[in-house]
PDB file of C-alpha atoms in Angstrom:
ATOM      1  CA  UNK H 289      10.797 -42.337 -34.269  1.00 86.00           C
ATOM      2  CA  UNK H 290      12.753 -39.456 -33.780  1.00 92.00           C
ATOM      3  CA  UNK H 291      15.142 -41.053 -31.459  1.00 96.00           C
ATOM      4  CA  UNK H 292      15.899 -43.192 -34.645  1.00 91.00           C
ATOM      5  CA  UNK H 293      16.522 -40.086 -36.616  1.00 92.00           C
ATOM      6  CA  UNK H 294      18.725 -38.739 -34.017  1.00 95.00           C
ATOM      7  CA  UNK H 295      20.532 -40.994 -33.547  1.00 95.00           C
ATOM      8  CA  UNK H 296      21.456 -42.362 -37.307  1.00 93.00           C
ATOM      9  CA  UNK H 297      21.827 -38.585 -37.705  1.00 94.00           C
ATOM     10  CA  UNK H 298      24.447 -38.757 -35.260  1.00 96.00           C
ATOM     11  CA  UNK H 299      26.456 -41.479 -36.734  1.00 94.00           C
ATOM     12  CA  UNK H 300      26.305 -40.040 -39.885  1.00 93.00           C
ATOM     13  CA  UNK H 301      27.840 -37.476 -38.510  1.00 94.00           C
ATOM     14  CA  UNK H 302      30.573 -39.471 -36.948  1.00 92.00           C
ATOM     15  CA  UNK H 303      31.152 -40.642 -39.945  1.00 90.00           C
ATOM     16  CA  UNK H 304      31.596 -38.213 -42.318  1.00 90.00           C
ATOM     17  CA  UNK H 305      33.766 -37.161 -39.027  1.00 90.00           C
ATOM     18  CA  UNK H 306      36.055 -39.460 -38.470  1.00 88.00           C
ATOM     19  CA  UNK H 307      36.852 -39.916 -42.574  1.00 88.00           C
ATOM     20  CA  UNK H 308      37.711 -36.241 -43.440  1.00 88.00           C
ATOM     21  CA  UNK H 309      40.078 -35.688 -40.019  1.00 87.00           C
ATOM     22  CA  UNK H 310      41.527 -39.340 -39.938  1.00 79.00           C
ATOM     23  CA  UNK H 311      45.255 -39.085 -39.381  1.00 74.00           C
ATOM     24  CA  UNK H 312      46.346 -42.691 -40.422  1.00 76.00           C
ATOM     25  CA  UNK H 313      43.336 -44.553 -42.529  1.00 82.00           C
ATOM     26  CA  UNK H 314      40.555 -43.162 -44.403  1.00 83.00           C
ATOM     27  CA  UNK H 315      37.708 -46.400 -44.798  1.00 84.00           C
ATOM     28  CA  UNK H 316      35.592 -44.254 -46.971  1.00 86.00           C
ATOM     29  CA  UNK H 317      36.867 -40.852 -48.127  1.00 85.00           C
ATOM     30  CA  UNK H 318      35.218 -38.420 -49.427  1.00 85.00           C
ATOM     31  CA  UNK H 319      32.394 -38.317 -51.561  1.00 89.00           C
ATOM     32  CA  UNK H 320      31.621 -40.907 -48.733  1.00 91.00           C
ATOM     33  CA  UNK H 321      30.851 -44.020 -51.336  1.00 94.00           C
ATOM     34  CA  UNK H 322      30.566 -46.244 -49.311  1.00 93.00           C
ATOM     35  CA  UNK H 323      28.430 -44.592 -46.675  1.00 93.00           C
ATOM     36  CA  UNK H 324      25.832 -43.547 -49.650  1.00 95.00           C
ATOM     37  CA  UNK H 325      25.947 -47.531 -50.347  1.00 95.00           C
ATOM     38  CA  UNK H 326      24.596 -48.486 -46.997  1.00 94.00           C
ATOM     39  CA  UNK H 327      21.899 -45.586 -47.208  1.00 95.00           C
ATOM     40  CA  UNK H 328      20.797 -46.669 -50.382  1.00 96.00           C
ATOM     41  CA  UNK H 329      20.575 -50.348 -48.623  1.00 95.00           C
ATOM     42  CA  UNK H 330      18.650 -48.781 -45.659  1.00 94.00           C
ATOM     43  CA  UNK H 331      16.128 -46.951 -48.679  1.00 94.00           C
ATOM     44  CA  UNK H 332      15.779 -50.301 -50.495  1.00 95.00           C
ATOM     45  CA  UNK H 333      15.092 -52.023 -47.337  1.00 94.00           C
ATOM     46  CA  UNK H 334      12.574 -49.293 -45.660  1.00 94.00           C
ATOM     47  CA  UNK H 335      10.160 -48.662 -48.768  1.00 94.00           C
ATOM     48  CA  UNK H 336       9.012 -52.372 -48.960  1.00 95.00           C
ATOM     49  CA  UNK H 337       8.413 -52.459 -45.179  1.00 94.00           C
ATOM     50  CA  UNK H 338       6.775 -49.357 -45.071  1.00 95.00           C
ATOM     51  CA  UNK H 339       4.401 -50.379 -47.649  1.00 96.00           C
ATOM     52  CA  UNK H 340       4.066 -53.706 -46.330  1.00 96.00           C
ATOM     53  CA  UNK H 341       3.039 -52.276 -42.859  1.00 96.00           C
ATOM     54  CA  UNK H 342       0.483 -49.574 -44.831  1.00 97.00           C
ATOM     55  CA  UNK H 343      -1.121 -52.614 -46.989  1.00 97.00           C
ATOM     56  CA  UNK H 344      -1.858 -54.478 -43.145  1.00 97.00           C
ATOM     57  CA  UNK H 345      -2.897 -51.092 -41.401  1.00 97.00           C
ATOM     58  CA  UNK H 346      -4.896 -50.607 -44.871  1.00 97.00           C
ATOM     59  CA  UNK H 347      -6.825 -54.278 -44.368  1.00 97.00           C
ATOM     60  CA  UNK H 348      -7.265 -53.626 -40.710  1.00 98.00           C
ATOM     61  CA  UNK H 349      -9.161 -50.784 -41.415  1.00 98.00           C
ATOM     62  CA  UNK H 350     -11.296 -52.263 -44.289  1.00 98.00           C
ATOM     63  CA  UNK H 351     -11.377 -54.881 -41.646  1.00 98.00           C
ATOM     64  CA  UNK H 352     -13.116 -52.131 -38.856  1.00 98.00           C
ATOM     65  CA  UNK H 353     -15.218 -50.239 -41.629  1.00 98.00           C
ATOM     66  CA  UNK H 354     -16.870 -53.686 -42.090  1.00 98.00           C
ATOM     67  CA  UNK H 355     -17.851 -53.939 -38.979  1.00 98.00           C
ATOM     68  CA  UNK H 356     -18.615 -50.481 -38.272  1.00 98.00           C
ATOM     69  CA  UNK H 357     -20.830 -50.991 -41.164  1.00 98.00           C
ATOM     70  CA  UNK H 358     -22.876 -54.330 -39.920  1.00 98.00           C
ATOM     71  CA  UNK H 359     -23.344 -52.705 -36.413  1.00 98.00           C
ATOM     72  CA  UNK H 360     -25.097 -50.072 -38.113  1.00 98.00           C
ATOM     73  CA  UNK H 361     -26.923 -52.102 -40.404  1.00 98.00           C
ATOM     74  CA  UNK H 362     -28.386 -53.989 -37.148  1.00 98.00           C
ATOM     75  CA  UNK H 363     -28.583 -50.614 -34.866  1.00 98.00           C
ATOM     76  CA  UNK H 364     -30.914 -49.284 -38.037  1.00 98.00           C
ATOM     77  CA  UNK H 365     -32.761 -52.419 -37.879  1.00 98.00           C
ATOM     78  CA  UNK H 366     -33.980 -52.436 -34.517  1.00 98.00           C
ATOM     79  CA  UNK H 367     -34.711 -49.032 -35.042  1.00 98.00           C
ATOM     80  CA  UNK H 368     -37.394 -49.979 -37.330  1.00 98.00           C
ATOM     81  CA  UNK H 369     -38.485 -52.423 -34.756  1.00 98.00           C
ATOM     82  CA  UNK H 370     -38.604 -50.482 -32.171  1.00 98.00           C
ATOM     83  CA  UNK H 371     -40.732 -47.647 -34.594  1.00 98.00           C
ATOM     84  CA  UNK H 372     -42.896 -50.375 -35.511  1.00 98.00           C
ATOM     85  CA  UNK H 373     -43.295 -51.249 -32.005  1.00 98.00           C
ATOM     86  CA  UNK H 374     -44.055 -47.501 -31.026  1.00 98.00           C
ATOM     87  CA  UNK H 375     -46.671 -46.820 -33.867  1.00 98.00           C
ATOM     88  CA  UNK H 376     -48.681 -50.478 -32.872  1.00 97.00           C
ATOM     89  CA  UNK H 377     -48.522 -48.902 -28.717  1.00 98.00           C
ATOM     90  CA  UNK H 378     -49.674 -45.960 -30.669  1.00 98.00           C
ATOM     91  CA  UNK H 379     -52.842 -47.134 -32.834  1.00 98.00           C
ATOM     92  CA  UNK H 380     -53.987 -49.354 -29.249  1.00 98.00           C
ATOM     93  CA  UNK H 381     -53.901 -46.206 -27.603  1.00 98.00           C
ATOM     94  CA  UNK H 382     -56.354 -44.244 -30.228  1.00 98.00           C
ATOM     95  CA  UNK H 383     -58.146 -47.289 -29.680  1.00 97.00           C
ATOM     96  CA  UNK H 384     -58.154 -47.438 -26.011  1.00 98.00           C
ATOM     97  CA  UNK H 385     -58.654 -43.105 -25.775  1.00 98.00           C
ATOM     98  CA  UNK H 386     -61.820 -43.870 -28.131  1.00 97.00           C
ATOM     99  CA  UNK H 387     -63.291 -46.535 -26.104  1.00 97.00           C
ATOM    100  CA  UNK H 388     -63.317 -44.543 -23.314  1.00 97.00           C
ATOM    101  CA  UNK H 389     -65.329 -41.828 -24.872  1.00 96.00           C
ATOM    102  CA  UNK H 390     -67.608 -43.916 -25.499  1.00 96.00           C
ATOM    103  CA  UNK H 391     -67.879 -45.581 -21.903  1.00 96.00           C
ATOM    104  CA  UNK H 392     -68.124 -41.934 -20.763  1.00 94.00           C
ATOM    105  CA  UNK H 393     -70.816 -40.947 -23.320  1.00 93.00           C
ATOM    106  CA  UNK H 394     -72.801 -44.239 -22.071  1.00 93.00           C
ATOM    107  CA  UNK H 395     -72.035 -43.332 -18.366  1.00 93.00           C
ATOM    108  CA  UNK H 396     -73.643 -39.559 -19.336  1.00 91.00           C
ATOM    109  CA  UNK H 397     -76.681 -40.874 -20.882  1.00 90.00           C
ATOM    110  CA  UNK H 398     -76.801 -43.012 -17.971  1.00 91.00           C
ATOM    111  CA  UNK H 399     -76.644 -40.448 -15.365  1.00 85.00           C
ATOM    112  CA  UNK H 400     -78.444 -38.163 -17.268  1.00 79.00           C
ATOM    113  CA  UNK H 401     -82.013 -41.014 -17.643  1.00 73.00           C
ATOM    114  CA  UNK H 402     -81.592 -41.672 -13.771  1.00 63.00           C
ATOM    115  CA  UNK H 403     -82.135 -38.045 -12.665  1.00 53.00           C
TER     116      UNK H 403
END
């Protein structure tokens, strides 16, 4: 975060600081040895956890494209139901529509022999 940055920025600061303008004792003088030691500590410390947390955030999301991938899988399967559904309503209804031209056609030739 960069309140993390900041702040070790700061103290880095401090440091280097308080070792090139101390009057009585100098704990790490320059070329700062010691302070380089403790960032190299902080580096070998940070890469494993940083790709520790990437390998988790990397199974979490092989985690959620696994499911993202079954919901679809069963969204596109009741869309086939539902087209199979539609095209059955569909053939009863040409069905239907042509039974009732022929109840009307019977109706006209029954109207038609009474007059």
């Amino acid at each position: 975060s960069w309140r993390f940055i900041i702040l070790q920025s700061l103290m880095l600061l401090c440091w280097a600081f308080l070792n090139l303008i101390a009057w009585v004792h100098h704990w790490d003088p320059y070329p700062f040895i010691l302070m380089n030691l403790v960032l190299s500590l902080q580096a070998a410390y940070a890469a494993p956890i940083i790709m520790m947390s990437q390998n988790r955030q990397a199974e979490r999301d092989r985690l959620e494209a696994h499911n993202d991938y079954m919901i679809n899988k069963k969204a596109e399967q009741e869309v086939h139901t539902i087209i199979a559904h539609n095209s059955a309503q569909n053939e009863a209804l040409k069905t239907l529509h042509q039974e009732i031209l022929k109840l009307e056609e019977l109706i006209n030739n029954i109207s038609g022999k009474s007059l």
